[in-house]
Each structure stands twice: as structure tokens, then as C-alpha cells.
């Protein structure tokens, strides 16, 4: 019965029609709303450049400088405009949970925006520029927030200068030793279902069997549109899910403190996740982390990633490999292959 329910949920997911580009009508609708909201310059700009920029993207978030910013700055370059396009949907409830220092990859190649929101301040801040409290436009796939000036491409985040940690073993056992094992994964599954991660929600709900140890788990979740394009036969499903789950709970601050070349073990035997950085953005096996701490409780943390994690080519740099033996046998058997 459980396998049947799982099959039905996957069939539902895989027959959802996913668009490969934001529809032209959505862009024009957003431009109209921007005009009505007093962002006339960005409205005209959006109509001219958005369609070619977004032709390969199923979703995006745009930061719209005010008319006074356009008047003061003059005609911005195409690269500067690209710097205001993030190829991810950032609804307000998710956006406000992003920790300071989180990087948002933009359409300006090699450049990212940095979340600079301070804990006491409820206003969202990017590159030290406050963003409108709510999106000016939001239809689920395209969101537009207002800002009072252009982002500076030369901005450097001066956050806490913490020393990189190359020993995930000690981090895992030290931080999770007081974990309350009574909580279930229901909240995580529900969050994934309602945030565009239905495929990962189905895997998580069906593959977790019983309680796990105090170390918890970390889930790296690609969006449904990426899963649909990359996953193969049914026999690949257990492998797909296990390589996206680490048998220890690592929140965002833990991940950014690991040095480049650190490798995290997964529930897929022999498959590790290699941590590197590019332009300040955290990269896992070549895939960007774009939604840190998407969900967090005392047993599980979910981080959104921009694509499916695949087997990496032979590493050319030295790596710090986490010894999987540090995790208990129960950890290694959390996932029940009999569900497939």
C-alpha cells in the first residue's frame, strides 16, 4: 500500500506541465503592475530585456530600482541590469528566512547578491540596500521587489569572519547531541510540498523509516522542475534520494564554515558531496545552494539547491573526507529500500 501511494504521488508530480520559460504574458503583466506602483523606468526596462534574459528560466526574482535611481544613475549597462535578476523565485516568507551572508546567484555571470538582513531588523536587506516589505508583483513564478537604488557590483560583505572548519565530524556530534527525537518529519514534508519540492517531499515521506539518531539529517532539495528533467527509471529513485541526504544536521552556518574541498557523506554508499565556492556562492558538486535553511527543526534541515546532485568527476584538489563510520548503524539504515 505504501509503495502504491508513493507511485501515485510520483505520477502526479511527473505529469505536472513545467514551462521552460516565463510566459511573455507574465512579463507584461509585471510591467503593468510596476507602472501602476510608480516604477515606470523599470517597467519599460522589463518589457525590453526580460524576455530574452528569462527565455531559459522557469522562474525568477527581479529587484526594481526606483525611478529616482534611474534618473540619478543614468542608462545602466546590460550587465548591471543582469545583476538585478536572480534566477530563483523568492516569496516573502522564504526570503525573510534567508540568513545574513547567504548568496543569491544572478544573471550577471560570476556575480551574486548577498543577504545582509540583521536579526533585530525585520526589513529584508540585500547588499545593504533595503527591499520593499512585500513583493510589488508575485504570481508564483516571477516576483518583483522594489529597491531605492541600484546594487553595487563591487559590494563586499563584511560579515563575521569565522575560521573555516574542516572537521564536520566534530561539528555534527557537538551540535546535535541534545536533539529531541520526539519530533516527526511531517513539517519538513509539508514545507517541501508547498514550496515547489514535491518530488523530494514524496521521497522524504516514504523513505524515512523509524527514528534516526541524535545527529539528524540534512536534505539538499532540488526543485521539481529540475528533478523532472534529470531523474530516470523507477529503479533510480532510491539512489536519487539518498545522494541528496547527509546523515547529520548541518545548518547554513555550519556549511559556510567548512573549508573548500571538505566532503560530506550521504546515504548513498560511495557518494560524497564536495564543498567549494565560486564568487562567494557555496557550491556542492557543482550545484549552487540558493535557499539556505529552507526548513529547520531539531531533527532535519532542508537547503534548496539549483539542480540535481550528480556524480562528480575525479577531484583535482585535495579533499577532507568525513568518515561515514562516525554515524551509527541506525543512521545508515534510515531509508527503507523496500518502499520501492
mmCIF file of C-alpha atoms in Angstrom:
data_model
loop_
_atom_site.group_PDB
_atom_site.id
_atom_site.type_symbol
_atom_site.label_atom_id
_atom_site.label_comp_id
_atom_site.label_asym_id
_atom_site.label_seq_id
_atom_site.Cartn_x
_atom_site.Cartn_y
_atom_site.Cartn_z
ATOM 1 C CA UNK A 1 0.000 0.000 0.000
ATOM 2 C CA UNK A 2 2.783 2.388 0.888
ATOM 3 C CA UNK A 3 4.508 1.687 -2.413
ATOM 4 C CA UNK A 4 1.227 2.259 -4.262
ATOM 5 C CA UNK A 5 0.716 5.642 -2.588
ATOM 6 C CA UNK A 6 4.282 6.573 -3.415
ATOM 7 C CA UNK A 7 3.771 5.611 -7.066
ATOM 8 C CA UNK A 8 0.604 7.713 -7.281
ATOM 9 C CA UNK A 9 2.345 10.727 -5.764
ATOM 10 C CA UNK A 10 5.206 10.443 -8.256
ATOM 11 C CA UNK A 11 2.845 10.072 -11.195
ATOM 12 C CA UNK A 12 1.065 13.216 -10.084
ATOM 13 C CA UNK A 13 4.369 15.071 -9.865
ATOM 14 C CA UNK A 14 5.737 13.869 -13.179
ATOM 15 C CA UNK A 15 2.651 14.767 -15.176
ATOM 16 C CA UNK A 16 2.593 18.377 -13.984
ATOM 17 C CA UNK A 17 3.333 20.549 -17.038
ATOM 18 C CA UNK A 18 6.520 22.511 -16.379
ATOM 19 C CA UNK A 19 7.352 25.514 -18.527
ATOM 20 C CA UNK A 20 10.923 26.050 -19.660
ATOM 21 C CA UNK A 21 10.496 29.829 -19.723
ATOM 22 C CA UNK A 22 8.443 32.501 -18.012
ATOM 23 C CA UNK A 23 5.472 33.264 -20.297
ATOM 24 C CA UNK A 24 5.557 36.587 -22.136
ATOM 25 C CA UNK A 25 2.160 37.469 -20.672
ATOM 26 C CA UNK A 26 3.559 37.239 -17.145
ATOM 27 C CA UNK A 27 6.365 39.662 -18.001
ATOM 28 C CA UNK A 28 3.923 42.192 -19.491
ATOM 29 C CA UNK A 29 1.609 41.815 -16.522
ATOM 30 C CA UNK A 30 4.508 42.501 -14.147
ATOM 31 C CA UNK A 31 5.475 45.552 -16.202
ATOM 32 C CA UNK A 32 1.935 46.932 -15.920
ATOM 33 C CA UNK A 33 1.942 46.454 -12.145
ATOM 34 C CA UNK A 34 5.329 48.190 -11.889
ATOM 35 C CA UNK A 35 3.985 51.170 -13.816
ATOM 36 C CA UNK A 36 0.999 51.430 -11.502
ATOM 37 C CA UNK A 37 3.344 51.220 -8.485
ATOM 38 C CA UNK A 38 5.494 54.115 -9.730
ATOM 39 C CA UNK A 39 8.425 52.087 -11.105
ATOM 40 C CA UNK A 40 7.987 53.317 -14.680
ATOM 41 C CA UNK A 41 11.652 53.101 -15.736
ATOM 42 C CA UNK A 42 12.000 49.500 -14.574
ATOM 43 C CA UNK A 43 8.648 48.678 -16.149
ATOM 44 C CA UNK A 44 9.900 49.799 -19.569
ATOM 45 C CA UNK A 45 13.231 48.049 -18.981
ATOM 46 C CA UNK A 46 11.480 44.808 -18.064
ATOM 47 C CA UNK A 47 9.447 44.823 -21.275
ATOM 48 C CA UNK A 48 12.601 45.304 -23.358
ATOM 49 C CA UNK A 49 15.138 42.957 -21.752
ATOM 50 C CA UNK A 50 13.243 40.437 -19.610
ATOM 51 C CA UNK A 51 12.036 38.088 -22.339
ATOM 52 C CA UNK A 52 15.472 37.304 -23.836
ATOM 53 C CA UNK A 53 17.032 37.145 -20.366
ATOM 54 C CA UNK A 54 14.424 34.767 -18.992
ATOM 55 C CA UNK A 55 13.902 32.554 -22.027
ATOM 56 C CA UNK A 56 15.653 29.614 -20.341
ATOM 57 C CA UNK A 57 14.360 30.189 -16.822
ATOM 58 C CA UNK A 58 11.110 28.778 -15.389
ATOM 59 C CA UNK A 59 11.127 31.329 -12.545
ATOM 60 C CA UNK A 60 12.916 34.466 -11.345
ATOM 61 C CA UNK A 61 13.045 37.290 -8.827
ATOM 62 C CA UNK A 62 13.709 40.815 -10.064
ATOM 63 C CA UNK A 63 14.862 43.764 -7.959
ATOM 64 C CA UNK A 64 13.479 47.003 -9.406
ATOM 65 C CA UNK A 65 15.366 50.264 -8.732
ATOM 66 C CA UNK A 66 13.142 53.316 -8.270
ATOM 67 C CA UNK A 67 12.638 55.978 -10.939
ATOM 68 C CA UNK A 68 14.818 58.358 -8.918
ATOM 69 C CA UNK A 69 17.615 55.761 -9.022
ATOM 70 C CA UNK A 70 17.401 55.587 -12.825
ATOM 71 C CA UNK A 71 17.400 59.400 -13.017
ATOM 72 C CA UNK A 72 20.455 59.653 -10.784
ATOM 73 C CA UNK A 73 22.420 56.788 -12.349
ATOM 74 C CA UNK A 74 21.544 57.265 -15.992
ATOM 75 C CA UNK A 75 21.302 54.423 -18.506
ATOM 76 C CA UNK A 76 22.513 51.245 -16.758
ATOM 77 C CA UNK A 77 24.601 48.674 -18.611
ATOM 78 C CA UNK A 78 23.123 45.296 -19.504
ATOM 79 C CA UNK A 79 25.468 43.615 -17.021
ATOM 80 C CA UNK A 80 24.242 45.882 -14.222
ATOM 81 C CA UNK A 81 20.652 45.033 -15.106
ATOM 82 C CA UNK A 82 21.538 41.330 -15.111
ATOM 83 C CA UNK A 83 22.866 41.868 -11.584
ATOM 84 C CA UNK A 84 19.269 42.643 -10.510
ATOM 85 C CA UNK A 85 17.848 39.345 -11.847
ATOM 86 C CA UNK A 86 18.004 36.275 -9.591
ATOM 87 C CA UNK A 87 17.032 33.033 -11.273
ATOM 88 C CA UNK A 88 15.012 31.778 -8.308
ATOM 89 C CA UNK A 89 11.535 32.516 -7.004
ATOM 90 C CA UNK A 90 11.868 34.201 -3.605
ATOM 91 C CA UNK A 91 8.446 34.514 -1.967
ATOM 92 C CA UNK A 92 8.452 36.802 1.051
ATOM 93 C CA UNK A 93 8.013 34.087 3.694
ATOM 94 C CA UNK A 94 11.028 32.221 2.308
ATOM 95 C CA UNK A 95 13.036 35.355 1.546
ATOM 96 C CA UNK A 96 12.874 36.679 5.094
ATOM 97 C CA UNK A 97 14.253 33.397 6.481
ATOM 98 C CA UNK A 98 17.484 33.599 4.491
ATOM 99 C CA UNK A 99 20.409 34.119 6.883
ATOM 100 C CA UNK A 100 22.822 37.026 6.610
ATOM 101 C CA UNK A 101 25.659 36.108 4.287
ATOM 102 C CA UNK A 102 23.541 33.871 2.048
ATOM 103 C CA UNK A 103 24.441 34.320 -1.615
ATOM 104 C CA UNK A 104 21.905 34.743 -4.423
ATOM 105 C CA UNK A 105 23.340 33.908 -7.880
ATOM 106 C CA UNK A 106 22.379 36.477 -10.501
ATOM 107 C CA UNK A 107 22.266 36.571 -14.287
ATOM 108 C CA UNK A 108 25.482 38.584 -14.263
ATOM 109 C CA UNK A 109 27.930 35.709 -14.740
ATOM 110 C CA UNK A 110 30.110 35.054 -11.708
ATOM 111 C CA UNK A 111 28.351 37.685 -9.592
ATOM 112 C CA UNK A 112 25.999 37.160 -6.677
ATOM 113 C CA UNK A 113 23.955 39.272 -4.305
ATOM 114 C CA UNK A 114 24.398 38.911 -0.544
ATOM 115 C CA UNK A 115 21.672 38.815 2.088
ATOM 116 C CA UNK A 116 22.548 41.446 4.725
ATOM 117 C CA UNK A 117 19.403 41.361 6.857
ATOM 118 C CA UNK A 118 20.229 41.854 10.541
ATOM 119 C CA UNK A 119 18.414 39.654 13.104
ATOM 120 C CA UNK A 120 16.875 42.592 15.059
ATOM 121 C CA UNK A 121 15.705 44.208 11.809
ATOM 122 C CA UNK A 122 12.635 42.686 10.181
ATOM 123 C CA UNK A 123 13.292 44.566 6.920
ATOM 124 C CA UNK A 124 14.955 42.439 4.234
ATOM 125 C CA UNK A 125 18.294 43.818 3.104
ATOM 126 C CA UNK A 126 20.378 42.833 0.069
ATOM 127 C CA UNK A 127 23.895 44.261 -0.380
ATOM 128 C CA UNK A 128 22.975 46.643 2.462
ATOM 129 C CA UNK A 129 20.016 48.019 0.499
ATOM 130 C CA UNK A 130 16.557 47.534 1.982
ATOM 131 C CA UNK A 131 13.966 45.757 -0.115
ATOM 132 C CA UNK A 132 10.247 46.568 -0.153
ATOM 133 C CA UNK A 133 8.456 44.717 2.687
ATOM 134 C CA UNK A 134 6.360 42.744 0.201
ATOM 135 C CA UNK A 135 6.827 41.978 -3.490
ATOM 136 C CA UNK A 136 5.364 44.539 -5.861
ATOM 137 C CA UNK A 137 4.439 41.673 -8.171
ATOM 138 C CA UNK A 138 4.094 37.989 -7.364
ATOM 139 C CA UNK A 139 2.399 35.332 -9.458
ATOM 140 C CA UNK A 140 4.411 32.438 -8.045
ATOM 141 C CA UNK A 141 6.975 32.131 -10.844
ATOM 142 C CA UNK A 142 8.013 35.783 -11.258
ATOM 143 C CA UNK A 143 8.446 38.076 -8.281
ATOM 144 C CA UNK A 144 9.485 41.731 -8.276
ATOM 145 C CA UNK A 145 10.719 43.657 -5.231
ATOM 146 C CA UNK A 146 11.487 47.371 -5.131
ATOM 147 C CA UNK A 147 14.777 48.982 -4.058
ATOM 148 C CA UNK A 148 15.650 52.673 -3.797
ATOM 149 C CA UNK A 149 18.967 52.477 -5.686
ATOM 150 C CA UNK A 150 20.996 50.152 -7.889
ATOM 151 C CA UNK A 151 23.009 47.338 -6.351
ATOM 152 C CA UNK A 152 26.766 47.861 -6.397
ATOM 153 C CA UNK A 153 28.541 45.064 -8.277
ATOM 154 C CA UNK A 154 31.666 45.765 -6.216
ATOM 155 C CA UNK A 155 29.958 45.292 -2.856
ATOM 156 C CA UNK A 156 31.822 43.067 -0.394
ATOM 157 C CA UNK A 157 30.064 41.519 2.571
ATOM 158 C CA UNK A 158 31.789 42.296 5.856
ATOM 159 C CA UNK A 159 30.059 39.690 7.978
ATOM 160 C CA UNK A 160 31.515 37.601 10.794
ATOM 161 C CA UNK A 161 34.991 36.400 9.854
ATOM 162 C CA UNK A 162 34.795 32.851 11.073
ATOM 163 C CA UNK A 163 37.586 30.359 10.623
ATOM 164 C CA UNK A 164 36.710 27.585 8.155
ATOM 165 C CA UNK A 165 36.078 24.232 9.787
ATOM 166 C CA UNK A 166 37.463 21.158 8.060
ATOM 167 C CA UNK A 167 36.112 18.624 10.565
ATOM 168 C CA UNK A 168 32.391 18.015 10.036
ATOM 169 C CA UNK A 169 32.550 15.025 12.382
ATOM 170 C CA UNK A 170 33.105 17.128 15.500
ATOM 171 C CA UNK A 171 30.584 19.714 14.302
ATOM 172 C CA UNK A 172 27.895 17.093 13.854
ATOM 173 C CA UNK A 173 28.282 15.361 17.195
ATOM 174 C CA UNK A 174 28.797 18.558 19.170
ATOM 175 C CA UNK A 175 25.812 20.462 17.841
ATOM 176 C CA UNK A 176 23.210 17.738 17.750
ATOM 177 C CA UNK A 177 23.806 15.883 21.000
ATOM 178 C CA UNK A 178 20.773 17.464 22.714
ATOM 179 C CA UNK A 179 18.356 16.740 19.894
ATOM 180 C CA UNK A 180 14.778 15.894 20.850
ATOM 181 C CA UNK A 181 13.912 12.724 18.964
ATOM 182 C CA UNK A 182 10.160 13.096 19.503
ATOM 183 C CA UNK A 183 9.587 15.434 16.569
ATOM 184 C CA UNK A 184 8.406 13.955 13.289
ATOM 185 C CA UNK A 185 9.293 14.857 9.708
ATOM 186 C CA UNK A 186 5.740 15.920 8.901
ATOM 187 C CA UNK A 187 6.592 19.639 8.954
ATOM 188 C CA UNK A 188 9.507 19.188 6.592
ATOM 189 C CA UNK A 189 7.408 17.122 4.176
ATOM 190 C CA UNK A 190 4.599 19.694 4.219
ATOM 191 C CA UNK A 191 7.012 22.577 3.653
ATOM 192 C CA UNK A 192 8.584 20.819 0.676
ATOM 193 C CA UNK A 193 5.194 20.063 -0.865
ATOM 194 C CA UNK A 194 4.060 23.694 -0.686
ATOM 195 C CA UNK A 195 7.346 25.227 -1.849
ATOM 196 C CA UNK A 196 7.940 23.549 -5.204
ATOM 197 C CA UNK A 197 9.769 20.471 -3.896
ATOM 198 C CA UNK A 198 7.001 17.870 -4.195
ATOM 199 C CA UNK A 199 9.335 15.195 -5.553
ATOM 200 C CA UNK A 200 11.709 15.474 -2.606
ATOM 201 C CA UNK A 201 8.728 15.588 -0.233
ATOM 202 C CA UNK A 202 7.473 12.265 -1.614
ATOM 203 C CA UNK A 203 10.884 10.654 -1.260
ATOM 204 C CA UNK A 204 11.341 12.020 2.252
ATOM 205 C CA UNK A 205 7.900 10.918 3.395
ATOM 206 C CA UNK A 206 8.213 7.386 2.032
ATOM 207 C CA UNK A 207 11.890 6.636 2.617
ATOM 208 C CA UNK A 208 12.278 7.591 6.252
ATOM 209 C CA UNK A 209 11.631 4.558 8.412
ATOM 210 C CA UNK A 210 11.503 4.938 12.181
ATOM 211 C CA UNK A 211 13.559 7.276 14.315
ATOM 212 C CA UNK A 212 17.042 8.405 13.443
ATOM 213 C CA UNK A 213 19.859 9.059 15.858
ATOM 214 C CA UNK A 214 20.541 12.358 17.582
ATOM 215 C CA UNK A 215 22.696 13.507 14.637
ATOM 216 C CA UNK A 216 19.637 14.278 12.474
ATOM 217 C CA UNK A 217 19.780 14.717 8.692
ATOM 218 C CA UNK A 218 20.448 17.389 6.094
ATOM 219 C CA UNK A 219 18.409 17.341 2.869
ATOM 220 C CA UNK A 220 19.634 19.138 -0.244
ATOM 221 C CA UNK A 221 16.449 19.627 -2.267
ATOM 222 C CA UNK A 222 16.337 20.420 -6.000
ATOM 223 C CA UNK A 223 13.096 21.953 -7.258
ATOM 224 C CA UNK A 224 10.554 19.772 -9.062
ATOM 225 C CA UNK A 225 11.381 21.223 -12.474
ATOM 226 C CA UNK A 226 14.994 20.066 -12.092
ATOM 227 C CA UNK A 227 14.012 16.617 -10.836
ATOM 228 C CA UNK A 228 11.667 16.023 -13.767
ATOM 229 C CA UNK A 229 14.415 16.793 -16.262
ATOM 230 C CA UNK A 230 17.102 14.661 -14.623
ATOM 231 C CA UNK A 231 15.658 11.555 -12.993
ATOM 232 C CA UNK A 232 15.484 8.317 -14.951
ATOM 233 C CA UNK A 233 13.744 4.979 -14.356
ATOM 234 C CA UNK A 234 11.944 3.954 -11.163
ATOM 235 C CA UNK A 235 14.957 1.870 -10.201
ATOM 236 C CA UNK A 236 16.961 5.126 -9.965
ATOM 237 C CA UNK A 237 14.688 6.688 -7.334
ATOM 238 C CA UNK A 238 16.315 5.295 -4.165
ATOM 239 C CA UNK A 239 19.764 6.297 -5.445
ATOM 240 C CA UNK A 240 18.483 9.753 -6.370
ATOM 241 C CA UNK A 241 17.083 10.469 -2.925
ATOM 242 C CA UNK A 242 19.928 9.007 -0.876
ATOM 243 C CA UNK A 243 22.599 11.054 -2.578
ATOM 244 C CA UNK A 244 20.761 14.245 -1.554
ATOM 245 C CA UNK A 245 20.668 13.394 2.157
ATOM 246 C CA UNK A 246 23.523 13.642 4.666
ATOM 247 C CA UNK A 247 23.282 11.647 7.930
ATOM 248 C CA UNK A 248 23.859 14.726 10.096
ATOM 249 C CA UNK A 249 22.054 18.037 10.581
ATOM 250 C CA UNK A 250 24.162 20.883 9.148
ATOM 251 C CA UNK A 251 22.518 24.318 9.201
ATOM 252 C CA UNK A 252 23.715 27.107 6.912
ATOM 253 C CA UNK A 253 26.275 28.489 9.362
ATOM 254 C CA UNK A 254 27.850 25.039 9.600
ATOM 255 C CA UNK A 255 28.121 24.657 5.832
ATOM 256 C CA UNK A 256 29.739 28.043 5.219
ATOM 257 C CA UNK A 257 32.329 27.309 7.904
ATOM 258 C CA UNK A 258 33.575 24.187 6.119
ATOM 259 C CA UNK A 259 36.678 24.763 4.024
ATOM 260 C CA UNK A 260 36.828 24.189 0.278
ATOM 261 C CA UNK A 261 37.447 20.535 -0.510
ATOM 262 C CA UNK A 262 35.501 19.255 2.513
ATOM 263 C CA UNK A 263 33.399 16.217 1.611
ATOM 264 C CA UNK A 264 30.168 15.172 3.299
ATOM 265 C CA UNK A 265 28.999 11.535 3.259
ATOM 266 C CA UNK A 266 25.493 10.708 2.071
ATOM 267 C CA UNK A 267 23.129 7.770 2.488
ATOM 268 C CA UNK A 268 24.211 6.556 -0.955
ATOM 269 C CA UNK A 269 27.235 4.357 -0.349
ATOM 270 C CA UNK A 270 30.352 5.746 -2.009
ATOM 271 C CA UNK A 271 28.737 9.076 -2.937
ATOM 272 C CA UNK A 272 30.044 12.200 -1.214
ATOM 273 C CA UNK A 273 29.203 15.893 -1.528
ATOM 274 C CA UNK A 274 32.206 18.118 -2.179
ATOM 275 C CA UNK A 275 32.082 21.713 -0.872
ATOM 276 C CA UNK A 276 33.639 24.502 -2.950
ATOM 277 C CA UNK A 277 32.912 28.173 -3.602
ATOM 278 C CA UNK A 278 32.581 30.353 -6.686
ATOM 279 C CA UNK A 279 32.186 34.102 -6.396
ATOM 280 C CA UNK A 280 31.307 33.639 -2.738
ATOM 281 C CA UNK A 281 28.480 31.222 -3.575
ATOM 282 C CA UNK A 282 28.542 27.809 -1.873
ATOM 283 C CA UNK A 283 28.818 25.013 -4.446
ATOM 284 C CA UNK A 284 28.064 21.328 -3.805
ATOM 285 C CA UNK A 285 29.336 19.004 -6.541
ATOM 286 C CA UNK A 286 28.980 21.875 -8.993
ATOM 287 C CA UNK A 287 25.460 22.789 -7.830
ATOM 288 C CA UNK A 288 24.617 26.114 -6.172
ATOM 289 C CA UNK A 289 22.958 26.354 -2.767
ATOM 290 C CA UNK A 290 20.363 29.076 -3.285
ATOM 291 C CA UNK A 291 17.870 28.639 -0.434
ATOM 292 C CA UNK A 292 19.744 28.005 2.850
ATOM 293 C CA UNK A 293 17.715 26.814 5.849
ATOM 294 C CA UNK A 294 14.570 26.483 3.752
ATOM 295 C CA UNK A 295 13.285 24.380 6.627
ATOM 296 C CA UNK A 296 14.783 23.753 10.040
ATOM 297 C CA UNK A 297 13.752 21.924 13.183
ATOM 298 C CA UNK A 298 15.583 19.871 15.787
ATOM 299 C CA UNK A 299 15.907 16.785 13.556
ATOM 300 C CA UNK A 300 16.134 17.946 9.970
ATOM 301 C CA UNK A 301 17.329 20.892 7.913
ATOM 302 C CA UNK A 302 16.482 21.411 4.231
ATOM 303 C CA UNK A 303 18.588 23.534 1.880
ATOM 304 C CA UNK A 304 17.328 24.360 -1.606
ATOM 305 C CA UNK A 305 19.809 23.636 -4.412
ATOM 306 C CA UNK A 306 19.715 24.786 -8.016
ATOM 307 C CA UNK A 307 19.947 21.339 -9.620
ATOM 308 C CA UNK A 308 20.196 17.610 -9.008
ATOM 309 C CA UNK A 309 23.442 16.404 -7.411
ATOM 310 C CA UNK A 310 25.256 14.114 -9.823
ATOM 311 C CA UNK A 311 28.399 12.043 -9.561
ATOM 312 C CA UNK A 312 31.397 14.330 -9.762
ATOM 313 C CA UNK A 313 34.395 13.777 -11.988
ATOM 314 C CA UNK A 314 37.610 12.800 -10.268
ATOM 315 C CA UNK A 315 38.565 15.706 -7.985
ATOM 316 C CA UNK A 316 41.691 17.585 -8.900
ATOM 317 C CA UNK A 317 42.107 19.128 -5.464
ATOM 318 C CA UNK A 318 42.734 17.573 -2.090
ATOM 319 C CA UNK A 319 39.635 16.901 -0.036
ATOM 320 C CA UNK A 320 38.795 16.422 3.595
ATOM 321 C CA UNK A 321 36.573 13.361 3.649
ATOM 322 C CA UNK A 322 34.202 12.836 6.537
ATOM 323 C CA UNK A 323 34.433 9.330 7.928
ATOM 324 C CA UNK A 324 30.995 7.762 7.500
ATOM 325 C CA UNK A 325 31.804 5.367 10.353
ATOM 326 C CA UNK A 326 31.187 8.196 12.808
ATOM 327 C CA UNK A 327 27.476 7.739 12.177
ATOM 328 C CA UNK A 328 25.621 4.910 13.819
ATOM 329 C CA UNK A 329 24.353 1.822 12.018
ATOM 330 C CA UNK A 330 20.827 3.120 12.592
ATOM 331 C CA UNK A 331 21.738 6.270 10.655
ATOM 332 C CA UNK A 332 22.908 4.237 7.702
ATOM 333 C CA UNK A 333 19.635 2.267 7.650
ATOM 334 C CA UNK A 334 17.154 5.105 7.986
ATOM 335 C CA UNK A 335 15.953 4.617 4.426
ATOM 336 C CA UNK A 336 13.902 1.575 3.620
ATOM 337 C CA UNK A 337 14.577 0.284 0.090
ATOM 338 C CA UNK A 338 11.536 -1.947 0.446
ATOM 339 C CA UNK A 339 9.321 1.065 -0.142
ATOM 340 C CA UNK A 340 10.242 0.931 -3.837
#
